[in-house]
Amino acid sequence: MNKLKTNFFAKIANIFIASCTLMLAGQSWASDSALQPIRIGLDADMSSASAESGEAIHRGMIVAIDEINENGGINGHKLEIVVRDHRGNPARGIDNINEFAADKTIVAVMGGLHTPVAMAELKTIHENGLIYLVPWAAGTMVVDNGFTPNNVFRVSVRDQFAGRFLTKMAANNNYKKLGLLLEQTGWGRSNEKAISEAAKQIGVEIAGVEWISWGAKSAEAQINSLAKKGADVIMLVANANEGAVVLEGVAEITKADRLPIISHWGITGGRFTQLVGDNLNKVNLSFLQTYSFISPARPAREKDFFARYKKLFPKTTKEDQILSPVGTAHAYDLVHLLSNAIKNAESLEIAKIRSALENIKQYDGLVKIYNPPFTNERHDALDESDFTLAKFLSDGSIVPIAK
Amino acid sequence: MQPNNTPKSATARDLVIKLVPISIGILLLVGIIMETVTRRQLESDARLHIDSAAERLASTLEARFTILEESLVGIANNEIIVNSLIDTSSRANLALFFNSLRAPVKGDSYITLTDYKGRLLATTSPYKSGFSASWWLKKVLNGERVKIFTSTRMIIAIPVFYNSLPEGILVAEFPMDTYKNLLLVNNYTDDYSVLLDETVIQSNNIDFLIPGTTVSQKILQNETDFLSGWLLANSNIESAPELSVVVGHSKDHAFAPLKNIRNALIISGFLLATVLVLAIFLMLKTFTKPLAALSAEVRNIKGGEDLKRKITIAGPDEFQSLATAFNDMNSALGASLVEKDAAEAANKAKSEFLSSMSHELRTPLNAILGFTQILNTDPTAPLNDDQKESLHQIERGGEHLLGLINDILDLSKIEAGQLHVSMEAVDPAPVLSHALAITRELGKNKNISVIFDESSSSGCVINVDRTRFQQVLLNILSNAVKYNSDNGTVTITLNPNVDGFVRFSVSDSGKGIAPELQDKLFVPFNRLGAEGGEIEGTGIGLSITRRLVEMMDGRMGFESTVGVGSTFWVEFKQDKISSLPKHIPTETTDQHLPATECIKVLYIEDNPANLMLMKKIVSRIENTQLISAHTAELGISLAQSEMPNIILMDINLPGMSGIEAMKIIQQSETLADIPVIAVSANAIPSDIARTMKAGFKKYLTKPFDVQAAVDIIKKYS
């Protein structure tokens, strides 16, 4: 008899707990009494060739969340990060998204550097109703993805703009014949399209287009081909490893014939400077950047940020030591934007958060004052006006080139 | 063997029967040893060969797998493949790319690219399936290359690395039909099979193993009947643990040289047997024939004149020298035989002389001594003292003569080796006391006292011939009396336990023997100057005594001091037995004759003196009548007519001898029961024994003691 009673109460208790869980799972704005943390998944290359980009994004998020949580979180809900490594491999990326989707406390996923991974994940992200924040991957199609509603919000470069910017920079530097050397992926193709279109508009010639595969050990053939075709500049679209292969290939050419390289920013996501070593100084390399902690767009904001960054990562003592500045800054701003949106939405429902993101009037960010960051039509927060060219110093730090 | 048999054929057959099987046996043994040794050698050679063949084969296959694997690693490292992991649109062309690769093996093969979880990215396989469920996935994701061999296919999975991290997997599949080709090594000289676990999947000779056969570890160890005709070696392929190779070497093939050896042995066996048989016959022809001739000739030499004959010298050298040697030996033998015959004849003549002399001397001596006794004891005509003294001189002379004859007979017997002793355990006490009694009697005349501590003889037993022992003692003792001075003493001492001997010492108190004479003491007939003295003696007593002592394994010696006396001692071996039951002489019970009936004694004797003596003796026995005959023939007829109670028979009779007469008496129904006593001067023991065999009840040696004759007649009649 007693046993039966106990069982009965146990069942009641179980049902109660289950309903609570279900309510959370339904992403309803939780009651004040259950201040569950709100989680953001990080899905980036944490260990492979562009691991620095993943680490930079992670750190940007940590700084932002530290700031938010210090100020009471989001209506009392603390923010947390769940990190998954995709190593630049789309297959791993998709698996990571599926894992995040299974965790109902995760409302949004911060992506990484790799456009191909982001592209491969889009379907899964939308099917599972996750917000996808893009701090780096620049492929135009990542945002212009055809999904309606579109859950992707980006604070980063859009290749469409990048292509035009880089082509302009080439033209400004009096390069007439562009030799395109792009990685053999969706990202590479996205840029081929952008640069080709821009070249047409600006009126510079595309001398040739060459592709480099992931894992390639040499780009000699492609460089020679472009040189043969009369290219006076190499427009490089690749990540750190393949970018290093290209730079080394160029460095091997006699000094007089060495082509300058104007590069997209993929090379800054990994251990590029370590890979190329002294060859860095042999080649005239400039690349796209959106932000610099050395000459910050908004110094006061940067000061606060760096103070917190130093506190959290004590090994970093100077701004030029911050890894992949763009990834750090973009991720930082994106977490704040998401936080604001959730606050505004007062809900964890995707539709509401998405809508809230589209309806943030203004945000005083690290990169800039977003006014507004996103609209219903525009999920890219940055444009060409935010771009700059930069170069590596021999110690690996990135400095902007005066416009 | 009978001399008339043909020795040749018998010997030949024997030799063939004995030698051929032995030789063939030895050959067989050698064959077996050779075969065993060779078989071992061949087997160890073959094992060595197949062991290394198996290892070579395993490494050949290993190399093939390695080459295949390396070519796949090459593909996996190809940037097109790596890039395809990242870039979806690149994958469309992958199948085309894979197909363009030269197939590393003849037959179907499929290449598949999967993502890091084995999910299909691109494939040339018609099945279009990934490997997400495969157990080896984890291994490959750890960066290992994996080769899997199953009954349907071989799979090689290679991780595809980007930035040194495995991001995808390249899988090459080879269906069984294809990977079987990989396992086939052309122009491989040995028979081999490749096993997948325990199942044969490839074989270069289906006589060895058929694909599909199960080959267990036990079979590989040759522990089963299956494949027992093969030497097996197996080797694992290091990088393909599911696979192993088995190399087989047919034992028929391995041991083929044994057949040759066996054949060679059989042929040489036959040859050997043939040669042996021929050799035996040849040898027999060469040796046996002359040998047989030689032996026939030798056999014909029977002695005497034949020894002068020479045998034929013929045949091989060895036989010629044998024949010569035989001839030499023969003539030497002939010469020595002549000498021997002469010596024997002389010896025989001597013996006959002695024997007949003894006989001829005893016969008259019998009459002399007999009548002396008769005269001396005749109650009807007692003699006066003068007569008695004369008679005593006659008696002494006769007895001395008898002693001389007896001694000479003994000596001649000893020299002829005819004297035999029969050893027995003897208690010396009774013999000694008997001898002492005689000695005391002898010593009465010279008033000699004989001293002996009788108790010292008790408890010791010696090993001697009883009669001869007594003779020895008597001789020494009588000498001690004879050569003693009047009123002297004779002392006998007995020392038992003189290093296993018992010593009898006899000391006298005579004048002793001068040292210069002592050497000649034991020389026969040498009386050391006593010849002219009053002491009677032959001079051969001591030499006989010493010979007798030596014949009984005893020792004899003496010490003598002139003026003090001599001590003679004899020693006899102490018997192991310490004492003997007391010898109680059986008393001869005198048969009392029936007083009323007259007893008839028949005496057959040719010597009238002896006949007369016997008449005198018989006349002294009451109710006894003597009838006599001087030949055996007469005696027998007299016996038949008179039926005497007892017959006394001389042996040496004219015409029929006593022994022949005895035979007739024994065969006669009427006479056979009459006791017959031999009375003869023949004292030679062998003659006495022969005579007794003829059936005589008793043998009375002449000269006989009158009383002894009386006793015998009384006893047997």
Short mmCIF file of C-alpha atoms in Angstrom, two decimals, chain B residues 22 34 63 81 89 107 112 169 171 202 223 246-247 272 321 369 371 402 455-456 552 558 576 603 671 708:
data_model
loop_
_atom_site.label_atom_id
_atom_site.label_comp_id
_atom_site.label_asym_id
_atom_site.label_seq_id
_atom_site.Cartn_x
_atom_site.Cartn_y
_atom_site.Cartn_z
CA ILE B 22 73.73 -62.56 -42.52
CA MET B 34 71.09 -45.12 -44.72
CA ALA B 63 55.02 -6.50 -50.77
CA ILE B 81 40.66 14.06 -52.95
CA SER B 89 30.85 20.51 -56.07
CA GLY B 107 39.46 -7.61 -62.05
CA THR B 112 34.98 5.16 -52.40
CA ILE B 169 38.48 8.00 -45.71
CA VAL B 171 38.21 2.97 -49.27
CA GLN B 202 43.79 -19.36 -53.31
CA GLU B 223 48.88 -33.94 -36.71
CA VAL B 246 50.86 -22.61 -46.54
CA VAL B 247 53.59 -24.08 -48.65
CA LEU B 272 76.44 -59.27 -53.05
CA SER B 321 103.38 -75.70 -45.67
CA LEU B 369 106.19 -118.08 8.49
CA PHE B 371 105.20 -123.42 9.74
CA LEU B 402 108.13 -109.65 4.28
CA SER B 455 94.12 -85.63 26.24
CA SER B 456 95.96 -83.34 23.80
CA MET B 552 98.04 -86.49 1.72
CA PHE B 558 112.99 -83.47 11.51
CA LYS B 576 87.01 -77.93 8.83
CA TYR B 603 91.88 -126.02 -0.77
CA LEU B 671 78.42 -124.88 -6.25
CA ALA B 708 93.64 -115.00 10.48
#
